[in-house]
Amino acid sequence: MSRHSAEEAGEHPMQSIDRLVHEPARLAILSVLNGFESADFVFLLNQTGLSRGNLSSHLAKLQSAEYIEITKEFVDKIPRTLAKLTPQGKSALSSYREQMKRFLHEL
Amino acid sequence: MSRHSAEEAGEHPMQSIDRLVHEPARLAILSVLNGFESADFVFLLNQTGLSRGNLSSHLAKLQSAEYIEITKEFVDKIPRTLAKLTPQGKSALSSYREQMKRFLHEL
DNA sequence: TAGACATGTTTTTGATACAAACTAATCTGC
DNA sequence: GCAGATTAGTTTGTATCAAAAACATGTCTA
């Protein structure tokens, strides 16, 4: 009746990748956050090389997926936006990493 | 004057990734082709789990980038579309792989 | 107080991945 | 021999989404 589950499902491992993480701009953001635990908007701007607009919308997307948490504060009258990975975000990044490593290794 | 070239360029390693390869559906196709050297449409369909329409358009995209070569023949009156990696395709896949491995390793 | 700078956000636009519809040829039952 | 099903693809339509451009809001400086 059956052969392998992968054949039955008709799926390739890459088809189950988390596209929210897979996007290069967001991978850049997530990897910075993973390294620094918490980072502000300007720092992310510098580390990722994204434009302000792109950074803003990618952060919004990651936030609504609950992969990051955003807090806003004022420091000497200038606004400061802080981002940090949530446990969900860490976990999503980590399983993305494992999946991708396995794929690349078998490539 | 300068610090590191990466900082001057204001870029993150992920920003220079080849998006043509990075797309999951195409990664699936390319990895199959990399393993089998040559594969026909139906085989790719089964291995990747893509729909016929998607497979067709991704193949067209890879072909116009000259990452794959497409040949069509008839076998017992039924059409057969064969795809194989070009040297350029092999090279693109291989450098994608190295870039991505390095990134994941440093993550 | 006008104009430059800084920190973001919103809107627009162009690309594109996927799905659905279409094409064209063969085979199968009646 | 022809109606309908099957096979092998392609084309077209649509909805998502990344990036660019425009906008908003506030501060600082001359």
PDB file of N, CA, C and O in Angstrom, chain A residues 54-79:
ATOM      1  N   ASN A  54      12.350  48.990   5.075  1.00  0.00           N
ATOM      2  CA  ASN A  54      12.352  47.528   5.063  1.00  0.00           C
ATOM      3  C   ASN A  54      12.529  46.951   6.445  1.00  0.00           C
ATOM      4  O   ASN A  54      11.835  46.002   6.823  1.00  0.00           O
ATOM      5  N   LEU A  55      13.447  47.534   7.176  1.00  0.00           N
ATOM      6  CA  LEU A  55      13.662  47.037   8.529  1.00  0.00           C
ATOM      7  C   LEU A  55      12.375  47.133   9.333  1.00  0.00           C
ATOM      8  O   LEU A  55      11.955  46.169   9.973  1.00  0.00           O
ATOM      9  N   SER A  56      11.731  48.276   9.227  1.00  0.00           N
ATOM     10  CA  SER A  56      10.490  48.486   9.968  1.00  0.00           C
ATOM     11  C   SER A  56       9.441  47.436   9.626  1.00  0.00           C
ATOM     12  O   SER A  56       8.826  46.839  10.505  1.00  0.00           O
ATOM     13  N   SER A  57       9.253  47.176   8.335  1.00  0.00           N
ATOM     14  CA  SER A  57       8.180  46.248   7.995  1.00  0.00           C
ATOM     15  C   SER A  57       8.543  44.796   8.300  1.00  0.00           C
ATOM     16  O   SER A  57       7.674  44.014   8.693  1.00  0.00           O
ATOM     17  N   HIS A  58       9.810  44.462   8.169  1.00  0.00           N
ATOM     18  CA  HIS A  58      10.201  43.099   8.545  1.00  0.00           C
ATOM     19  C   HIS A  58      10.079  42.892  10.047  1.00  0.00           C
ATOM     20  O   HIS A  58       9.658  41.828  10.504  1.00  0.00           O
ATOM     21  N   LEU A  59      10.426  43.906  10.810  1.00  0.00           N
ATOM     22  CA  LEU A  59      10.259  43.797  12.261  1.00  0.00           C
ATOM     23  C   LEU A  59       8.783  43.604  12.610  1.00  0.00           C
ATOM     24  O   LEU A  59       8.436  42.767  13.446  1.00  0.00           O
ATOM     25  N   ALA A  60       7.930  44.357  11.927  1.00  0.00           N
ATOM     26  CA  ALA A  60       6.499  44.230  12.179  1.00  0.00           C
ATOM     27  C   ALA A  60       6.024  42.814  11.887  1.00  0.00           C
ATOM     28  O   ALA A  60       5.217  42.241  12.632  1.00  0.00           O
ATOM     29  N   LYS A  61       6.531  42.257  10.804  1.00  0.00           N
ATOM     30  CA  LYS A  61       6.130  40.913  10.412  1.00  0.00           C
ATOM     31  C   LYS A  61       6.605  39.874  11.438  1.00  0.00           C
ATOM     32  O   LYS A  61       5.865  38.974  11.817  1.00  0.00           O
ATOM     33  N   LEU A  62       7.832  40.031  11.871  1.00  0.00           N
ATOM     34  CA  LEU A  62       8.367  39.100  12.868  1.00  0.00           C
ATOM     35  C   LEU A  62       7.626  39.244  14.190  1.00  0.00           C
ATOM     36  O   LEU A  62       7.410  38.263  14.913  1.00  0.00           O
ATOM     37  N   GLN A  63       7.223  40.469  14.467  1.00  0.00           N
ATOM     38  CA  GLN A  63       6.489  40.695  15.711  1.00  0.00           C
ATOM     39  C   GLN A  63       5.105  40.053  15.657  1.00  0.00           C
ATOM     40  O   GLN A  63       4.687  39.402  16.606  1.00  0.00           O
ATOM     41  N   SER A  64       4.413  40.193  14.527  1.00  0.00           N
ATOM     42  CA  SER A  64       3.063  39.629  14.490  1.00  0.00           C
ATOM     43  C   SER A  64       3.106  38.109  14.430  1.00  0.00           C
ATOM     44  O   SER A  64       2.132  37.445  14.759  1.00  0.00           O
ATOM     45  N   ALA A  65       4.244  37.556  14.047  1.00  0.00           N
ATOM     46  CA  ALA A  65       4.420  36.099  14.140  1.00  0.00           C
ATOM     47  C   ALA A  65       4.869  35.696  15.544  1.00  0.00           C
ATOM     48  O   ALA A  65       5.029  34.513  15.839  1.00  0.00           O
ATOM     49  N   GLU A  66       5.080  36.703  16.372  1.00  0.00           N
ATOM     50  CA  GLU A  66       5.567  36.477  17.740  1.00  0.00           C
ATOM     51  C   GLU A  66       6.943  35.810  17.794  1.00  0.00           C
ATOM     52  O   GLU A  66       7.233  35.053  18.720  1.00  0.00           O
ATOM     53  N   TYR A  67       7.748  36.119  16.803  1.00  0.00           N
ATOM     54  CA  TYR A  67       9.127  35.637  16.812  1.00  0.00           C
ATOM     55  C   TYR A  67      10.025  36.638  17.529  1.00  0.00           C
ATOM     56  O   TYR A  67      11.096  36.286  17.998  1.00  0.00           O
ATOM     57  N   ILE A  68       9.594  37.887  17.566  1.00  0.00           N
ATOM     58  CA  ILE A  68      10.335  38.889  18.328  1.00  0.00           C
ATOM     59  C   ILE A  68       9.371  39.728  19.158  1.00  0.00           C
ATOM     60  O   ILE A  68       8.164  39.741  18.900  1.00  0.00           O
ATOM     61  N   GLU A  69       9.940  40.412  20.116  1.00  0.00           N
ATOM     62  CA  GLU A  69       9.160  41.303  20.964  1.00  0.00           C
ATOM     63  C   GLU A  69       9.732  42.709  20.776  1.00  0.00           C
ATOM     64  O   GLU A  69      10.949  42.883  20.773  1.00  0.00           O
ATOM     65  N   ILE A  70       8.842  43.673  20.589  1.00  0.00           N
ATOM     66  CA  ILE A  70       9.289  45.049  20.361  1.00  0.00           C
ATOM     67  C   ILE A  70       8.913  45.910  21.567  1.00  0.00           C
ATOM     68  O   ILE A  70       7.779  45.855  22.022  1.00  0.00           O
ATOM     69  N   THR A  71       9.871  46.679  22.043  1.00  0.00           N
ATOM     70  CA  THR A  71       9.527  47.654  23.089  1.00  0.00           C
ATOM     71  C   THR A  71      10.046  49.018  22.665  1.00  0.00           C
ATOM     72  O   THR A  71      11.100  49.133  22.047  1.00  0.00           O
ATOM     73  N   LYS A  72       9.278  50.026  22.993  1.00  0.00           N
ATOM     74  CA  LYS A  72       9.654  51.390  22.609  1.00  0.00           C
ATOM     75  C   LYS A  72       9.835  52.235  23.853  1.00  0.00           C
ATOM     76  O   LYS A  72       9.013  52.197  24.760  1.00  0.00           O
ATOM     77  N   GLU A  73      10.892  53.014  23.848  1.00  0.00           N
ATOM     78  CA  GLU A  73      11.144  53.885  24.989  1.00  0.00           C
ATOM     79  C   GLU A  73      11.725  55.194  24.483  1.00  0.00           C
ATOM     80  O   GLU A  73      12.037  55.327  23.307  1.00  0.00           O
ATOM     81  N   PHE A  74      11.846  56.166  25.380  1.00  0.00           N
ATOM     82  CA  PHE A  74      12.501  57.409  25.013  1.00  0.00           C
ATOM     83  C   PHE A  74      13.791  57.549  25.799  1.00  0.00           C
ATOM     84  O   PHE A  74      13.823  57.324  27.009  1.00  0.00           O
ATOM     85  N   VAL A  75      14.840  57.891  25.100  1.00  0.00           N
ATOM     86  CA  VAL A  75      16.114  58.132  25.745  1.00  0.00           C
ATOM     87  C   VAL A  75      16.515  59.560  25.397  1.00  0.00           C
ATOM     88  O   VAL A  75      16.831  59.868  24.247  1.00  0.00           O
ATOM     89  N   ASP A  76      16.463  60.430  26.418  1.00  0.00           N
ATOM     90  CA  ASP A  76      16.784  61.841  26.171  1.00  0.00           C
ATOM     91  C   ASP A  76      15.944  62.414  25.035  1.00  0.00           C
ATOM     92  O   ASP A  76      16.468  63.012  24.104  1.00  0.00           O
ATOM     93  N   LYS A  77      14.670  62.174  25.078  1.00  0.00           N
ATOM     94  CA  LYS A  77      13.719  62.720  24.096  1.00  0.00           C
ATOM     95  C   LYS A  77      13.788  62.094  22.709  1.00  0.00           C
ATOM     96  O   LYS A  77      13.036  62.498  21.826  1.00  0.00           O
ATOM     97  N   ILE A  78      14.725  61.195  22.478  1.00  0.00           N
ATOM     98  CA  ILE A  78      14.683  60.529  21.180  1.00  0.00           C
ATOM     99  C   ILE A  78      14.132  59.115  21.338  1.00  0.00           C
ATOM    100  O   ILE A  78      14.388  58.426  22.326  1.00  0.00           O
ATOM    101  N   PRO A  79      13.297  58.723  20.384  1.00  0.00           N
ATOM    102  CA  PRO A  79      12.656  57.410  20.475  1.00  0.00           C
ATOM    103  C   PRO A  79      13.669  56.298  20.281  1.00  0.00           C
ATOM    104  O   PRO A  79      14.638  56.446  19.542  1.00  0.00           O
TER     105      PRO A  79
END
